[in-house]
Short mmCIF file of C-alpha atoms in Angstrom, two decimals:
data_model
loop_
_atom_site.label_atom_id
_atom_site.label_comp_id
_atom_site.label_asym_id
_atom_site.label_seq_id
_atom_site.Cartn_x
_atom_site.Cartn_y
_atom_site.Cartn_z
CA MET A 1 134.39 19.67 129.00
CA ALA A 2 131.09 19.71 126.39
CA GLY A 3 132.47 16.69 124.16
CA ARG A 4 134.70 19.17 122.33
CA VAL A 5 137.95 17.87 120.47
CA ILE A 6 140.68 19.76 122.45
CA ALA A 7 143.99 17.67 120.52
CA THR A 8 144.75 15.32 118.12
CA PHE A 9 147.84 12.01 118.02
CA ALA A 10 149.18 10.06 116.46
CA CYS A 11 148.72 6.64 118.03
CA SER A 12 153.13 5.89 118.07
CA GLY A 13 153.71 1.86 115.94
CA GLU A 14 156.45 -0.07 116.41
CA LYS A 15 158.93 2.39 114.58
CA GLU A 16 158.58 4.99 116.89
CA VAL A 17 158.71 2.87 120.27
CA ASN A 18 162.25 1.49 118.91
CA LEU A 19 163.07 5.26 118.27
CA ALA A 20 161.71 6.30 122.15
CA VAL A 21 163.78 3.04 123.56
CA GLN A 22 166.48 4.17 121.67
CA ASP A 23 166.99 7.83 122.25
CA ALA A 24 166.13 6.46 126.31
CA LYS A 25 169.05 4.08 126.15
CA ALA A 26 171.34 6.63 124.89
CA ALA A 27 169.75 9.29 128.00
CA PHE A 28 170.33 6.47 130.44
CA LYS A 29 174.20 6.31 129.61
CA ILE A 30 174.40 10.04 130.27
CA TRP A 31 172.10 10.31 133.64
CA SER A 32 173.24 7.87 135.30
CA GLN A 33 176.57 8.42 135.37
CA LYS A 34 175.68 11.78 136.60
CA SER A 35 176.86 12.42 140.17
CA GLY A 36 174.71 12.81 142.94
CA MET A 37 175.01 16.74 143.33
CA GLU A 38 174.90 16.92 139.80
CA ARG A 39 170.58 14.72 139.74
CA CYS A 40 169.84 17.04 142.47
CA ARG A 41 170.48 20.15 140.83
CA VAL A 42 168.28 19.08 137.50
CA LEU A 43 165.18 17.90 139.57
CA LEU A 44 165.64 21.00 141.62
CA GLU A 45 165.24 23.50 138.94
CA ALA A 46 162.39 21.09 137.40
CA ALA A 47 160.83 22.04 140.65
CA ARG A 48 161.70 25.52 140.41
CA ILE A 49 160.08 26.05 136.95
CA ILE A 50 157.10 23.86 137.94
CA ARG A 51 156.61 26.59 140.72
CA GLU A 52 157.27 29.11 137.82
CA ARG A 53 154.11 27.56 135.75
CA ARG A 54 151.99 26.32 138.31
CA ASP A 55 148.70 27.84 136.98
CA GLU A 56 149.31 27.14 132.98
CA ILE A 57 150.01 23.18 133.97
CA ALA A 58 147.10 23.57 136.21
CA THR A 59 145.00 25.09 133.44
CA VAL A 60 145.98 22.91 130.78
CA GLU A 61 145.26 19.31 133.21
CA THR A 62 141.85 20.45 134.12
CA ILE A 63 141.35 21.11 130.41
CA ASN A 64 142.84 18.18 129.98
CA ASN A 65 141.03 16.05 132.68
CA GLY A 66 138.20 17.81 134.19
CA LYS A 67 138.86 18.19 137.86
CA SER A 68 138.53 21.71 139.11
CA ILE A 69 141.15 24.31 139.32
CA PHE A 70 140.89 24.50 142.69
CA GLU A 71 141.77 20.47 142.74
CA ALA A 72 144.72 20.60 139.86
CA ARG A 73 146.31 23.68 141.86
CA TRP A 74 147.41 20.92 145.09
CA ASP A 75 148.09 18.90 142.18
CA ILE A 76 151.12 20.33 140.85
CA ASP A 77 152.10 21.35 144.26
CA THR A 78 152.48 17.50 145.06
CA SER A 79 154.61 17.58 141.32
CA TRP A 80 157.08 19.95 142.68
CA GLN A 81 157.24 19.33 146.10
CA CYS A 82 158.03 15.32 145.14
CA LEU A 83 161.28 16.58 142.91
CA GLU A 84 162.25 18.65 145.86
CA TYR A 85 162.10 15.96 148.43
CA TYR A 86 163.86 12.76 146.13
CA ALA A 87 166.46 15.90 145.40
CA GLY A 88 167.63 15.67 148.40
CA LEU A 89 166.97 11.40 148.38
CA VAL A 90 170.13 11.14 145.53
CA GLY A 91 172.64 11.61 147.56
CA SER A 92 171.28 8.17 149.63
CA MET A 93 172.22 6.14 146.22
CA ALA A 94 175.74 6.00 147.21
CA GLY A 95 176.81 2.77 148.23
CA LYS A 96 177.53 1.23 151.86
CA PRO A 97 180.05 -0.42 153.08
CA GLN A 98 179.70 -3.58 155.22
CA LEU A 99 181.15 -3.41 158.38
CA GLY A 100 183.42 -6.45 160.19
CA LEU A 101 183.58 -7.51 155.68
CA SER A 102 185.55 -6.70 153.17
CA GLY A 103 183.03 -5.89 151.07
CA ALA A 104 180.21 -3.08 149.71
CA THR A 105 176.64 -2.78 148.68
CA ASP A 106 175.71 -0.70 145.93
CA ARG A 107 172.50 0.72 144.33
CA GLU A 108 172.60 0.94 139.91
CA ALA A 109 169.94 2.23 138.03
CA LEU A 110 167.94 -0.44 136.05
CA GLY A 111 167.76 1.64 132.41
CA GLY A 112 164.82 2.62 130.43
CA CYS A 113 161.81 2.75 132.45
CA LEU A 114 158.17 2.44 130.91
CA GLY A 115 155.73 4.67 133.25
CA ARG A 116 151.61 4.04 131.51
CA GLY A 117 149.39 6.25 133.16
CA THR A 118 145.68 6.52 133.51
CA TRP A 119 143.46 9.94 133.09
CA ASP A 120 145.60 11.83 136.90
CA ILE A 121 148.20 13.91 136.09
CA LYS A 122 149.87 12.58 139.16
CA LYS A 123 151.18 9.29 138.04
CA PRO A 124 153.55 10.97 135.38
CA PHE A 125 154.21 14.65 137.80
CA VAL A 126 154.60 12.84 140.83
CA LEU A 127 156.41 9.69 139.74
CA VAL A 128 159.96 10.69 140.00
CA SER A 129 161.96 8.20 141.92
CA TRP A 130 162.81 6.72 138.45
CA VAL A 131 165.17 10.15 137.84
CA CYS A 132 166.40 10.51 141.60
CA ALA A 133 168.08 6.73 141.04
CA GLY A 134 169.68 7.12 137.66
CA ASN A 135 166.70 5.97 134.55
CA ALA A 136 165.47 7.09 132.10
CA MET A 137 161.50 7.09 131.30
CA ILE A 138 159.40 6.67 128.06
CA PHE A 139 156.27 7.53 129.43
CA LYS A 140 152.40 6.17 127.50
CA PRO A 141 149.62 8.74 129.01
CA SER A 142 145.90 7.55 128.58
CA PRO A 143 144.52 8.26 125.10
CA PHE A 144 141.53 9.78 127.26
CA THR A 145 144.56 12.76 128.73
CA PRO A 146 147.52 12.55 126.54
CA VAL A 147 148.25 16.81 127.53
CA SER A 148 149.58 17.68 130.26
CA VAL A 149 152.36 14.99 130.62
CA LEU A 150 153.97 17.14 127.48
CA LEU A 151 154.56 20.13 129.17
CA LEU A 152 156.36 17.82 132.17
CA ALA A 153 158.06 16.48 129.07
CA GLU A 154 159.94 20.69 128.10
CA ILE A 155 159.99 21.53 131.72
CA TYR A 156 162.76 17.44 132.19
CA THR A 157 164.82 18.96 129.22
CA GLU A 158 164.70 22.99 129.82
CA ALA A 159 165.93 21.62 133.59
CA GLY A 160 168.87 19.65 131.88
CA VAL A 161 167.87 16.18 131.92
CA PRO A 162 169.46 14.58 128.51
CA PRO A 163 168.07 15.07 125.21
CA GLY A 164 165.32 11.62 125.40
CA LEU A 165 165.74 11.28 129.13
CA PHE A 166 161.69 11.08 129.46
CA ASN A 167 159.68 10.75 126.15
CA VAL A 168 156.04 10.46 125.41
CA VAL A 169 154.62 7.99 123.41
CA GLN A 170 151.27 8.58 122.75
CA GLY A 171 148.70 5.41 121.63
CA GLY A 172 146.26 2.81 122.92
CA ALA A 173 146.92 -0.49 123.77
CA ALA A 174 148.75 -1.79 121.26
CA THR A 175 151.48 0.86 121.62
CA GLY A 176 151.32 -0.25 124.93
CA GLN A 177 152.15 -3.63 123.92
CA PHE A 178 155.30 -3.06 121.97
CA LEU A 179 156.86 -0.77 125.16
CA CYS A 180 156.02 -3.67 127.44
CA LEU A 181 157.38 -6.57 125.25
CA HIS A 182 160.62 -4.49 124.12
CA HIS A 183 164.16 -6.61 124.99
CA ASP A 184 165.36 -2.83 126.03
CA VAL A 185 162.67 -1.51 128.24
CA ALA A 186 163.96 -2.57 132.36
CA LYS A 187 160.80 -2.10 134.47
CA VAL A 188 157.24 -1.94 133.50
CA SER A 189 156.03 0.65 136.18
CA PHE A 190 151.39 1.04 135.20
CA THR A 191 148.31 2.77 137.15
CA GLY A 192 144.66 1.16 135.93
CA SER A 193 142.25 -1.68 135.84
CA VAL A 194 142.73 -4.55 137.36
CA PRO A 195 142.57 -6.90 133.75
CA THR A 196 144.88 -4.48 131.96
CA GLY A 197 147.29 -4.68 135.12
CA SER A 198 147.10 -8.69 134.58
CA LYS A 199 147.65 -8.15 130.69
CA ILE A 200 151.20 -6.37 131.47
CA MET A 201 152.57 -8.27 134.40
CA GLU A 202 151.93 -11.28 131.92
CA MET A 203 153.81 -9.81 129.35
CA ALA A 204 156.43 -7.96 131.70
CA ALA A 205 157.21 -11.97 132.42
CA LYS A 206 158.07 -12.58 129.27
CA GLY A 207 161.00 -10.66 129.44
CA ILE A 208 161.45 -11.33 133.60
CA LYS A 209 161.43 -7.11 134.21
CA PRO A 210 160.28 -6.05 137.39
CA ILE A 211 156.78 -4.01 137.98
CA THR A 212 155.26 -2.10 140.01
CA LEU A 213 151.42 -1.92 139.77
CA GLU A 214 148.37 0.23 141.14
CA LEU A 215 145.32 -0.95 139.86
CA GLY A 216 141.98 -0.99 141.07
CA GLY A 217 140.57 -0.26 145.04
CA LYS A 218 137.00 -0.32 146.50
CA SER A 219 138.43 0.85 149.92
CA PRO A 220 136.09 0.85 153.02
CA LEU A 221 136.02 3.71 155.66
CA ILE A 222 134.85 2.55 158.96
CA ILE A 223 133.23 5.63 160.80
CA PHE A 224 132.60 5.17 165.00
CA SER A 225 130.20 6.38 166.34
CA ASP A 226 132.34 8.01 169.30
CA CYS A 227 133.58 9.76 166.31
CA ASP A 228 134.17 14.10 165.35
CA LEU A 229 130.64 13.54 163.39
CA GLU A 230 131.77 17.16 161.29
CA ASN A 231 135.29 15.26 160.03
CA ALA A 232 133.56 12.39 159.73
CA VAL A 233 131.53 13.72 156.87
CA LYS A 234 134.43 16.16 155.47
CA GLY A 235 136.57 12.85 155.42
CA ALA A 236 133.90 11.02 153.57
CA LEU A 237 133.77 13.66 151.24
CA MET A 238 136.91 14.24 150.07
CA ALA A 239 137.06 10.60 149.89
CA ASN A 240 134.57 9.82 147.54
CA PHE A 241 134.20 13.31 145.43
CA LEU A 242 137.70 14.81 145.03
CA THR A 243 138.42 14.69 140.45
CA GLN A 244 134.53 13.47 139.99
CA GLY A 245 135.06 10.12 142.16
CA GLU A 246 138.20 9.06 139.50
CA VAL A 247 140.58 8.39 142.11
CA CYS A 248 141.21 4.21 142.46
CA CYS A 249 142.16 4.78 146.53
CA ASN A 250 138.77 6.35 147.27
CA GLY A 251 136.74 5.21 150.07
CA THR A 252 133.27 4.70 148.64
CA ARG A 253 132.59 1.96 150.99
CA VAL A 254 131.38 4.23 153.88
CA PHE A 255 131.23 2.11 157.10
CA VAL A 256 128.72 3.52 159.64
CA GLN A 257 128.36 2.44 163.34
CA LYS A 258 124.49 2.34 163.23
CA GLU A 259 123.72 4.92 166.29
CA ILE A 260 124.85 7.29 164.28
CA LEU A 261 123.67 6.11 160.88
CA GLU A 262 120.85 8.31 160.41
CA LYS A 263 122.77 11.83 161.54
CA PHE A 264 125.74 10.69 159.32
CA THR A 265 123.63 9.62 156.37
CA LYS A 266 121.34 13.77 156.97
CA GLU A 267 124.43 15.45 156.90
CA VAL A 268 126.61 13.86 153.78
CA VAL A 269 123.92 14.41 151.86
CA LYS A 270 123.31 18.41 152.88
CA ARG A 271 126.90 18.60 152.37
CA THR A 272 126.57 16.48 148.84
CA GLN A 273 123.76 17.88 147.33
CA GLY A 274 125.70 21.72 147.77
CA ILE A 275 128.68 20.58 145.66
CA LYS A 276 129.44 23.17 143.06
CA ILE A 277 129.05 21.36 139.76
CA GLY A 278 130.33 22.83 136.39
CA ASP A 279 133.01 24.25 134.39
CA PRO A 280 135.71 23.14 136.33
CA LEU A 281 138.06 26.38 135.12
CA LEU A 282 135.36 28.61 137.10
CA GLU A 283 137.27 29.31 140.83
CA GLY A 284 134.23 28.23 142.49
CA THR A 285 133.85 24.47 141.21
CA ARG A 286 134.58 21.55 142.71
CA MET A 287 132.90 19.06 140.24
CA GLY A 288 133.96 19.19 136.74
CA PRO A 289 132.84 16.12 133.77
CA LEU A 290 133.76 12.92 133.91
CA ILE A 291 136.39 11.59 131.37
CA ASN A 292 134.03 10.86 128.82
CA ARG A 293 130.29 10.37 127.72
CA PRO A 294 130.99 6.49 127.96
CA HIS A 295 132.52 6.47 131.23
CA LEU A 296 129.42 9.07 132.28
CA GLU A 297 126.97 6.44 130.88
CA ARG A 298 128.78 3.65 132.56
CA VAL A 299 128.84 5.85 136.00
CA LEU A 300 125.30 6.47 134.95
CA GLY A 301 124.40 2.38 135.09
CA PHE A 302 125.50 1.41 138.17
CA ILE A 303 123.17 4.42 139.09
CA GLU A 304 120.54 2.70 137.90
CA LEU A 305 121.63 -0.38 139.19
CA ALA A 306 121.52 0.33 142.57
CA LYS A 307 117.89 2.15 142.29
CA GLU A 308 117.12 -1.67 141.38
CA GLN A 309 118.62 -3.00 144.58
CA THR A 310 117.79 -0.29 146.76
CA THR A 311 115.21 2.32 147.36
CA ASP A 312 116.47 4.78 149.51
CA ILE A 313 118.89 6.58 146.96
CA GLY A 314 119.97 10.21 147.83
CA CYS A 315 120.90 12.11 145.35
CA ILE A 316 123.14 10.99 142.13
CA THR A 317 125.95 11.27 144.01
CA LEU A 318 124.89 9.14 147.21
CA PHE A 319 123.61 5.64 147.78
CA ALA A 320 121.93 6.19 151.24
CA ALA A 321 122.21 4.46 154.67
CA ASP A 322 120.20 0.42 153.22
CA CYS A 323 123.07 -0.19 150.95
CA ARG A 324 124.61 -4.04 151.06
CA ASP A 325 127.42 -5.73 150.59
CA GLU A 326 126.36 -7.87 148.10
CA MET A 327 125.13 -5.31 146.11
CA THR A 328 127.16 -4.24 142.05
CA CYS A 329 128.03 -1.07 143.36
CA VAL A 330 129.72 -1.75 147.15
CA ARG A 331 131.26 -4.71 145.24
CA GLU A 332 132.62 -3.29 142.06
CA GLU A 333 135.06 -0.24 141.30
CA ILE A 334 132.91 2.14 139.77
CA PHE A 335 135.13 5.05 139.61
CA GLY A 336 132.94 7.90 139.57
CA PRO A 337 130.66 10.29 141.90
CA VAL A 338 129.19 7.69 143.80
CA MET A 339 129.28 6.69 147.32
CA SER A 340 127.90 3.87 149.23
CA ILE A 341 126.67 3.93 152.69
CA LEU A 342 126.55 0.86 155.32
CA SER A 343 125.50 -0.05 158.53
CA PHE A 344 127.67 -2.26 160.93
CA ASP A 345 126.93 -3.08 164.87
CA THR A 346 130.26 -3.91 166.56
CA GLU A 347 134.12 -3.63 165.62
CA ALA A 348 134.98 -7.27 164.77
CA GLU A 349 132.33 -7.36 162.53
CA VAL A 350 133.27 -4.27 160.26
CA LEU A 351 136.83 -5.68 160.20
CA GLU A 352 135.96 -8.88 158.91
CA ARG A 353 133.25 -6.96 156.31
CA ALA A 354 135.79 -4.43 155.01
CA ASN A 355 138.22 -7.05 154.01
CA ASN A 356 135.84 -8.82 152.11
CA THR A 357 137.08 -7.83 148.49
CA THR A 358 139.35 -8.56 146.21
CA PHE A 359 141.53 -5.09 146.81
CA GLY A 360 143.47 -3.43 149.57
CA LEU A 361 144.30 -0.09 148.28
CA ALA A 362 143.23 2.08 150.96
CA ALA A 363 141.48 2.11 154.11
CA GLY A 364 140.10 4.89 156.60
CA VAL A 365 138.79 4.92 160.58
CA PHE A 366 137.65 7.91 161.93
CA THR A 367 137.14 7.58 165.92
CA ARG A 368 138.41 9.39 168.24
CA ASP A 369 139.84 6.35 170.39
CA ILE A 370 143.05 6.24 169.15
CA GLN A 371 143.81 2.79 170.63
CA ARG A 372 140.98 1.45 168.43
CA ALA A 373 142.05 3.19 165.80
CA HIS A 374 145.65 1.49 165.66
CA ARG A 375 143.63 -1.69 166.32
CA VAL A 376 141.47 -1.51 163.26
CA VAL A 377 144.23 -0.18 160.95
CA ALA A 378 146.16 -3.19 162.09
CA GLY A 379 143.31 -5.16 161.14
CA LEU A 380 142.66 -4.24 157.55
CA GLN A 381 144.34 -5.29 154.61
CA ALA A 382 144.95 -2.80 152.73
CA GLY A 383 148.62 -1.04 151.83
CA MET A 384 147.77 2.80 152.79
CA CYS A 385 145.31 3.41 155.42
CA PHE A 386 144.33 6.55 157.32
CA ILE A 387 143.08 7.26 160.83
CA ASN A 388 140.51 10.70 160.90
CA ASN A 389 141.14 11.81 157.67
CA TYR A 390 141.25 10.38 153.88
CA ASN A 391 142.88 10.48 150.67
CA VAL A 392 146.24 12.85 152.31
CA SER A 393 149.31 11.22 150.54
CA PRO A 394 152.37 13.02 151.69
CA VAL A 395 155.64 13.17 149.81
CA GLU A 396 157.28 11.63 152.22
CA LEU A 397 154.88 8.67 152.39
CA PRO A 398 154.36 5.44 149.76
CA PHE A 399 152.04 4.44 148.45
CA GLY A 400 150.94 1.35 146.99
CA GLY A 401 148.80 -1.65 147.47
CA TYR A 402 147.62 -5.27 148.69
CA LYS A 403 146.21 -7.91 146.57
CA LYS A 404 144.83 -7.40 143.46
CA SER A 405 145.50 -3.50 143.79
CA GLY A 406 148.68 -4.34 143.46
CA PHE A 407 152.00 -3.99 144.30
CA GLY A 408 155.40 -1.59 144.73
CA ARG A 409 154.93 1.64 145.84
CA GLU A 410 155.70 4.95 144.85
CA ASN A 411 156.25 8.02 146.67
CA GLY A 412 158.89 7.74 149.93
CA ARG A 413 162.24 6.33 150.26
CA VAL A 414 161.84 3.35 149.41
CA THR A 415 160.72 3.44 146.33
CA ILE A 416 164.26 3.93 145.10
CA GLU A 417 164.80 0.05 145.62
CA TYR A 418 161.64 -0.48 143.64
CA TYR A 419 163.62 1.92 140.78
CA SER A 420 167.67 0.32 141.56
CA GLN A 421 169.47 -2.66 141.77
CA LEU A 422 171.22 -4.07 144.03
CA LYS A 423 174.66 -4.73 143.46
CA THR A 424 176.80 -6.61 145.97
CA VAL A 425 181.16 -6.41 146.26
CA TYR A 426 183.31 -8.52 147.95
CA VAL A 427 187.07 -8.14 147.75
CA GLU A 428 189.42 -10.14 149.02
CA MET A 429 192.53 -8.57 150.70
CA GLY A 430 194.11 -11.24 151.33
CA ASP A 431 195.02 -15.01 149.77
CA VAL A 432 192.29 -17.63 148.35
CA GLU A 433 191.94 -20.64 150.82
CA SER A 434 191.38 -23.04 148.32
CA ALA A 435 189.64 -26.27 148.65
CA PHE A 436 191.46 -27.83 145.57
#
């Protein structure tokens, strides 16, 4: 929190990567043969251990990441909820007979999967569908947040997964490259920036490997004049300032209808100035430090550039009402506690402007008119849309993006399809009819 070193790890080279993949292959052979009931019991045990160690894990994540202890506990709760949810779905992996045909379809595990995460604990702790589907996982955390995921590895082992089923490999870009190109890695799941995602997609293509990409965002949050203003203000804060703004789906382009622009902006500035910033381990803190000093300087650079492009800056975490679509702070992902407020007149206008981005991860709408809400959401080019709330992601609902925000989904039943492959079996019960 003051730039001090909390841990040091050796970067894994090709030798260590090969050992991790070898262990994953051995564990996969055991785990993929387990029945649904056996996998279910292990997942439920892992959930129980996480609930039991909730405060300990949250404290480690706060030190690891900088988010408030209050928010870290939320994330840990989401983690055990994910495990319980997928424990209940394990039985759905069973094959399905095709009525009227002598055949069936079955879903089979892929093998050893690679997970690469960003600074947030959520990626490894809610990435559960792989284990539900019968796979092994090699996870490479960000070199800036290497600690928390080690607790998850301990928990899986204690819960009863085969040794090597969940391996943590530390390192930077070179380590990630070894893993992506390894011929025994069956799938890659990556959360991070668009440039890195593009490189990973290139490497995966060489092995014809399926991938899931959750990349950047510059998501729109649309506030109509008929909204519940109190809820809209709270929604805008939730859409921008969780985890110090270091959330890829944040609604950082806040479009406000002109009739309520002044009132909305005044209230947002007031609430933003009241956010308690400080030591994230203290119970009252709601915003901790950014991930590191280089990133802090990057975020401050966006603010300085915005000062040159507009004269109305509310405070360090807010760009006020005269933002324009062409401004750098409006177009580029900042990944920090910076909100851009833009005004609009009509529904058609704001929909066109909201979609004028290469990203498509999330979007939100605040209005009392539920018909308009659904109409606007239908027109928004985003994979996760919120109506009258923001950054609420129940484990039952899939999460993922459109356009350059990536493809594939995490969470929900559908995600099992991204971590398994479909086998079709036809059984002939009679004689073969031959054309020869």
